Coordinates of C-alpha atoms in Angstrom, one line a residue:
M250 CA 0.0 0.0 0.0
A251 CA 2.8 2.4 0.9
A252 CA 4.6 1.8 -2.3
A253 CA 1.5 1.9 -4.5
G254 CA 0.3 5.3 -3.3
M255 CA 3.6 6.7 -2.0
H256 CA 2.2 6.8 1.5
N257 CA 4.3 7.5 4.6
I258 CA 4.6 4.4 6.9
M259 CA 5.8 3.6 10.4
L260 CA 6.6 0.1 11.7
I261 CA 6.2 -0.4 15.4
G262 CA 7.4 -3.6 17.2
P263 CA 10.0 -5.2 19.5
P264 CA 13.7 -5.7 18.4
G265 CA 14.4 -8.5 16.0
T266 CA 11.0 -8.6 14.3
G267 CA 12.3 -7.5 10.9
K268 CA 11.2 -3.9 10.8
T269 CA 14.4 -2.6 9.2
M270 CA 14.6 -5.5 6.8
L271 CA 11.0 -4.9 5.6
V272 CA 11.7 -1.2 4.9
R273 CA 14.9 -2.0 3.1
R274 CA 13.0 -4.3 0.7
L275 CA 10.6 -1.4 -0.3
P276 CA 12.7 -0.4 -3.3
T277 CA 12.5 -3.9 -4.8
I278 CA 8.7 -3.5 -5.2
M279 CA 8.8 0.0 -6.7
P280 CA 9.1 0.8 -10.4
D281 CA 12.1 2.8 -11.7
M282 CA 11.7 6.5 -12.1
E283 CA 10.3 8.0 -15.3
E284 CA 12.6 10.3 -17.3
N285 CA 11.4 13.6 -15.8
E286 CA 11.7 12.1 -12.3
A287 CA 15.2 10.8 -13.1
L288 CA 16.3 14.2 -14.3
E289 CA 15.1 15.9 -11.1
V290 CA 16.9 13.5 -8.9
T291 CA 20.1 13.6 -11.0
K292 CA 20.2 17.4 -10.8
I293 CA 19.9 17.2 -7.0
Y294 CA 22.8 14.7 -6.7
S295 CA 24.9 16.7 -9.2
V296 CA 24.5 19.9 -7.1
S297 CA 25.4 17.9 -4.0
G298 CA 28.5 16.4 -5.6
L299 CA 27.3 12.9 -5.2
L300 CA 27.3 11.6 -8.8
R301 CA 29.9 8.9 -8.8
G302 CA 32.3 8.5 -11.8
R303 CA 31.0 9.5 -15.2
A304 CA 27.9 11.7 -15.1
Q305 CA 24.8 9.6 -15.9
L306 CA 21.1 9.6 -15.4
M307 CA 19.9 8.0 -12.1
T308 CA 17.0 5.6 -12.8
S309 CA 16.5 3.8 -9.4
R310 CA 14.6 5.6 -6.7
P311 CA 16.8 7.0 -4.0
F312 CA 16.9 5.3 -0.6
R313 CA 18.4 7.4 2.2
S314 CA 18.9 6.1 5.7
P315 CA 20.7 8.8 7.9
H316 CA 21.9 7.9 11.4
H317 CA 19.9 9.2 14.3
T318 CA 22.6 11.6 15.3
I319 CA 22.0 13.7 12.2
S320 CA 21.4 17.5 12.8
A321 CA 18.5 19.5 11.7
G322 CA 20.8 21.1 9.0
G323 CA 21.8 17.7 7.7
M324 CA 18.2 16.7 7.5
A325 CA 16.8 19.8 5.8
G326 CA 20.0 21.1 4.1
G327 CA 22.2 24.0 5.0
G328 CA 25.7 25.4 4.9
T329 CA 27.1 28.9 4.0
I330 CA 26.0 28.1 0.5
P331 CA 23.1 25.8 1.2
K332 CA 23.2 22.3 -0.2
P333 CA 20.4 19.8 -0.3
G334 CA 19.8 17.7 2.9
E335 CA 18.5 14.2 3.3
V336 CA 14.9 15.2 2.6
S337 CA 16.0 16.4 -0.9
L338 CA 18.4 13.6 -1.5
A339 CA 15.4 11.3 -1.0
H340 CA 13.3 13.2 -3.6
R341 CA 11.1 10.7 -5.6
G342 CA 12.3 7.9 -3.3
I343 CA 12.4 6.8 0.3
L344 CA 13.7 8.5 3.5
F345 CA 14.1 5.8 6.1
L346 CA 14.5 6.8 9.7
D347 CA 15.4 3.8 11.8
E348 CA 14.8 4.1 15.6
F349 CA 12.6 7.1 15.0
P350 CA 12.3 8.4 18.5
E351 CA 16.1 8.5 18.9
F352 CA 16.4 11.4 16.4
S353 CA 16.6 14.8 17.9
R354 CA 13.4 16.8 18.2
N355 CA 14.8 19.5 15.9
A356 CA 15.8 17.0 13.2
L357 CA 12.3 15.5 13.2
E358 CA 10.4 18.8 13.3
V359 CA 12.1 20.0 10.1
L360 CA 10.3 17.2 8.3
R361 CA 6.9 18.8 8.8
Q362 CA 7.2 21.4 6.0
P363 CA 8.6 19.0 3.2
L364 CA 6.0 16.3 4.2
E365 CA 3.3 18.9 3.6
D366 CA 4.7 21.0 0.7
N367 CA 7.0 18.5 -1.0
Q368 CA 9.8 21.1 -0.9
V369 CA 12.1 22.6 1.8
T370 CA 12.9 26.3 2.0
I371 CA 16.2 27.6 3.6
S372 CA 16.5 31.3 4.3
R373 CA 19.8 33.1 4.4
A374 CA 20.7 36.8 4.7
R375 CA 21.4 37.1 1.0
A376 CA 19.0 34.7 -0.5
V377 CA 16.2 32.1 0.0
Y378 CA 16.8 28.6 -1.4
T379 CA 14.1 26.1 -2.2
F380 CA 14.9 22.5 -2.9
P381 CA 12.4 19.7 -4.0
A382 CA 11.6 17.2 -1.3
N383 CA 8.8 14.9 -2.5
F384 CA 9.6 11.6 -0.8
M385 CA 8.0 8.7 1.1
L386 CA 8.9 8.7 4.8
A387 CA 9.4 5.2 6.2
A388 CA 10.2 4.9 9.9
S389 CA 10.6 2.2 12.5
M390 CA 10.5 2.3 16.3
N391 CA 10.3 0.1 19.4
P392 CA 7.1 0.4 21.5
C393 CA 9.1 1.5 24.5
P394 CA 12.8 2.3 25.5
C395 CA 13.6 -1.4 26.3
G396 CA 11.7 -2.5 23.3
F397 CA 9.5 -5.3 24.8
F398 CA 6.3 -3.5 25.8
G399 CA 3.4 -5.6 24.6
A400 CA 5.7 -8.5 23.7
E401 CA 7.0 -9.6 27.1
T402 CA 8.5 -13.1 27.6
V403 CA 10.1 -14.8 30.6
T404 CA 13.5 -13.9 29.4
S405 CA 12.6 -10.5 27.9
P406 CA 10.2 -8.7 30.3
C407 CA 9.4 -5.0 29.8
T408 CA 11.3 -2.9 32.3
C409 CA 9.8 0.4 31.5
S410 CA 7.4 2.3 33.7
P411 CA 4.3 4.0 32.1
L412 CA 6.0 7.4 32.6
K413 CA 9.1 6.3 30.6
I414 CA 7.0 4.8 27.9
N415 CA 5.0 8.0 27.5
Q416 CA 8.2 10.1 27.6
Y417 CA 9.7 7.9 24.9
R418 CA 6.7 8.1 22.6
S419 CA 6.2 11.8 23.2
R420 CA 9.5 12.5 21.4
I421 CA 7.4 12.3 18.2
S422 CA 5.1 15.2 18.1
G423 CA 1.4 14.9 17.3
P424 CA 1.7 17.1 14.1
L425 CA 4.5 14.9 12.7
L426 CA 2.6 11.7 13.6
D427 CA -0.4 13.0 11.8
R428 CA 1.5 13.1 8.6
I429 CA 2.2 9.3 8.6
D430 CA -0.5 7.4 6.8
L431 CA 0.2 3.8 8.0
H432 CA 1.1 2.8 11.6
V433 CA 1.8 -0.9 11.3
E434 CA 2.5 -3.1 14.3
V435 CA 5.1 -5.8 13.6
P436 CA 4.7 -8.6 16.2
R437 CA 7.3 -11.1 17.4
M438 CA 7.3 -14.3 15.3
E439 CA 6.4 -17.6 16.8
Y440 CA 9.0 -20.4 16.5
R441 CA 6.5 -22.7 14.6
L442 CA 6.5 -20.2 11.7
F443 CA 10.2 -20.5 11.0
G444 CA 11.0 -22.9 8.2
Q445 CA 7.5 -22.9 6.9
E446 CA 6.8 -22.4 3.2
A447 CA 5.9 -18.7 2.6
S448 CA 2.4 -18.3 1.3
S449 CA 2.6 -14.5 0.9
L450 CA 3.2 -12.6 -2.4
S451 CA 6.7 -12.6 -3.8
S452 CA 8.5 -9.2 -4.4
A453 CA 7.9 -9.7 -8.2
E454 CA 4.2 -10.2 -7.6
M455 CA 4.0 -7.2 -5.3
K456 CA 5.8 -5.0 -7.8
E457 CA 3.3 -6.0 -10.5
S458 CA 0.4 -4.9 -8.2
V459 CA 2.2 -1.7 -7.4
I460 CA 2.8 -0.9 -11.1
R461 CA -0.9 -1.6 -11.9
A462 CA -2.1 0.6 -9.1
Q463 CA 0.3 3.4 -10.1
S464 CA -0.8 3.2 -13.7
I465 CA -4.4 3.7 -12.6
Q466 CA -3.4 6.8 -10.6
Q467 CA -1.3 8.3 -13.4
A468 CA -4.2 7.9 -15.8
R469 CA -6.7 9.4 -13.3
Y470 CA -4.5 12.4 -12.5
R471 CA -3.1 13.1 -16.0
G472 CA -2.7 16.9 -16.5
T473 CA -3.1 17.7 -12.8
G474 CA 0.6 17.9 -11.8
I475 CA 0.4 15.0 -9.4
R476 CA 1.1 11.3 -9.8
F477 CA 0.2 9.4 -6.7
N478 CA -2.7 9.2 -4.2
G479 CA -0.3 10.3 -1.5
E480 CA -0.1 13.7 -3.2
L481 CA -3.9 14.3 -3.3
A482 CA -5.2 17.4 -1.6
G483 CA -8.1 19.9 -1.7
K484 CA -10.7 19.6 -4.4
L485 CA -8.9 16.8 -6.2
L486 CA -9.1 14.7 -3.0
R487 CA -12.8 15.4 -2.6
R488 CA -13.4 14.5 -6.2
H489 CA -11.5 11.3 -6.4
A490 CA -12.0 10.0 -2.9
R491 CA -15.7 10.5 -2.6
L492 CA -17.4 8.1 -0.2
K493 CA -20.7 6.2 -0.4
P494 CA -23.2 7.1 2.4
E495 CA -22.4 4.0 4.5
A496 CA -18.7 4.5 4.3
D497 CA -19.1 8.2 5.1
Q498 CA -21.0 7.2 8.2
L499 CA -18.2 4.9 9.3
L500 CA -15.6 7.6 8.9
H501 CA -17.9 10.1 10.7
S502 CA -18.1 7.9 13.8
T503 CA -14.4 7.1 13.7
F504 CA -13.5 10.8 13.4
D505 CA -15.6 11.6 16.5
T506 CA -14.5 8.5 18.6
L507 CA -10.7 9.0 18.0
A508 CA -10.9 12.8 17.9
L509 CA -9.0 12.8 14.6
S510 CA -7.5 15.9 13.0
A511 CA -8.5 17.2 9.6
R512 CA -5.1 16.0 8.3
A513 CA -5.7 12.5 9.6
Y514 CA -9.1 12.5 7.9
D515 CA -7.5 13.4 4.6
R516 CA -4.8 10.8 4.9
I517 CA -7.4 8.0 5.7
L518 CA -9.2 9.0 2.4
K519 CA -6.0 8.9 0.4
L520 CA -5.0 5.5 1.8
A521 CA -8.5 4.1 1.2
R522 CA -8.2 5.4 -2.4
T523 CA -5.0 3.4 -2.8
I524 CA -6.5 0.2 -1.3
A525 CA -9.3 0.5 -3.8
D526 CA -6.8 1.0 -6.7
L527 CA -4.9 -2.1 -5.6
E528 CA -8.1 -4.1 -5.9
G529 CA -9.1 -2.5 -9.2
S530 CA -12.2 -0.9 -7.7
R531 CA -13.5 2.4 -9.2
D532 CA -15.3 3.3 -6.0
I533 CA -14.1 3.3 -2.4
E534 CA -16.1 0.6 -0.6
I535 CA -16.7 0.4 3.1
A536 CA -14.2 -2.4 3.4
H537 CA -11.4 -0.2 1.8
L538 CA -12.2 2.6 4.3
A539 CA -12.3 0.2 7.3
E540 CA -8.9 -1.2 6.3
A541 CA -7.4 2.3 6.0
I542 CA -8.8 3.3 9.4
Q543 CA -7.2 0.3 11.1
Y544 CA -3.8 1.6 10.2
R545 CA -4.2 4.6 12.5
T546 CA -2.9 2.5 15.3
L547 CA -1.2 5.2 17.3
D548 CA -4.3 7.4 17.2
R549 CA -6.0 4.8 19.3
K550 CA -3.3 4.8 22.0
T551 CA -1.8 7.3 24.4
F552 CA 0.6 9.4 22.3
Q553 CA 1.4 13.0 23.0

């Protein structure tokens, strides 16, 4: 779903459940960039001095994974003569932040503008610089500082107090969390599952589904300046993510029960549109909407 609609995603689970591995597999199910996208990315890397060897067009989507010690300037860009930061180097690709709450508050908060506007603006005394920053944010985090809250075992009990858990989670602000479409819980695997034949889709099959869904989106939005459901906003969102009465009633009750923000409301609609596209459905059915709502995991829990 994240790859098909370019939706921001966060994986939450105890250590060793494969969160990082899953995110690092995302590029394998995403199609290569089209020529105009490749030109944009190549220009950014050229300005940054990161084109290796002979200058050539970049075709694979960028995958950036900065360490959690990165500064706000390194994330957004900066310097005496500002150069693109990680948000711009991830343009048209993926920005992966592992151990999300371990990043400094300043480094995380600079993500808010590019996640909303798909660009980052850096002001200096002599000039104002604007760099493109249209990327998918992928993040992973433990449920608590020790990592075992909700997944305790005899040998790995959770040692965190409720206060510590709340302090750990509150490192991610509500406005930033609001901009993440999918909150996915990754549980600990049971021993009996190891060695079993996998019955899930292969990467090749997932990539085919992603390409089909993106083709639907590109045909739908031709001439509008956007390509993916994750970019929908305003009148276009209302036009292409219109709900049937029963689905609208479900979202209405959810909105009131969870006290969702207007941004969360929009992101649920975008994700439901992508789920419908993956199933080849012209309309957003109530099942598509219900599935999109269930990925607002952290809206249903204490998170400040």
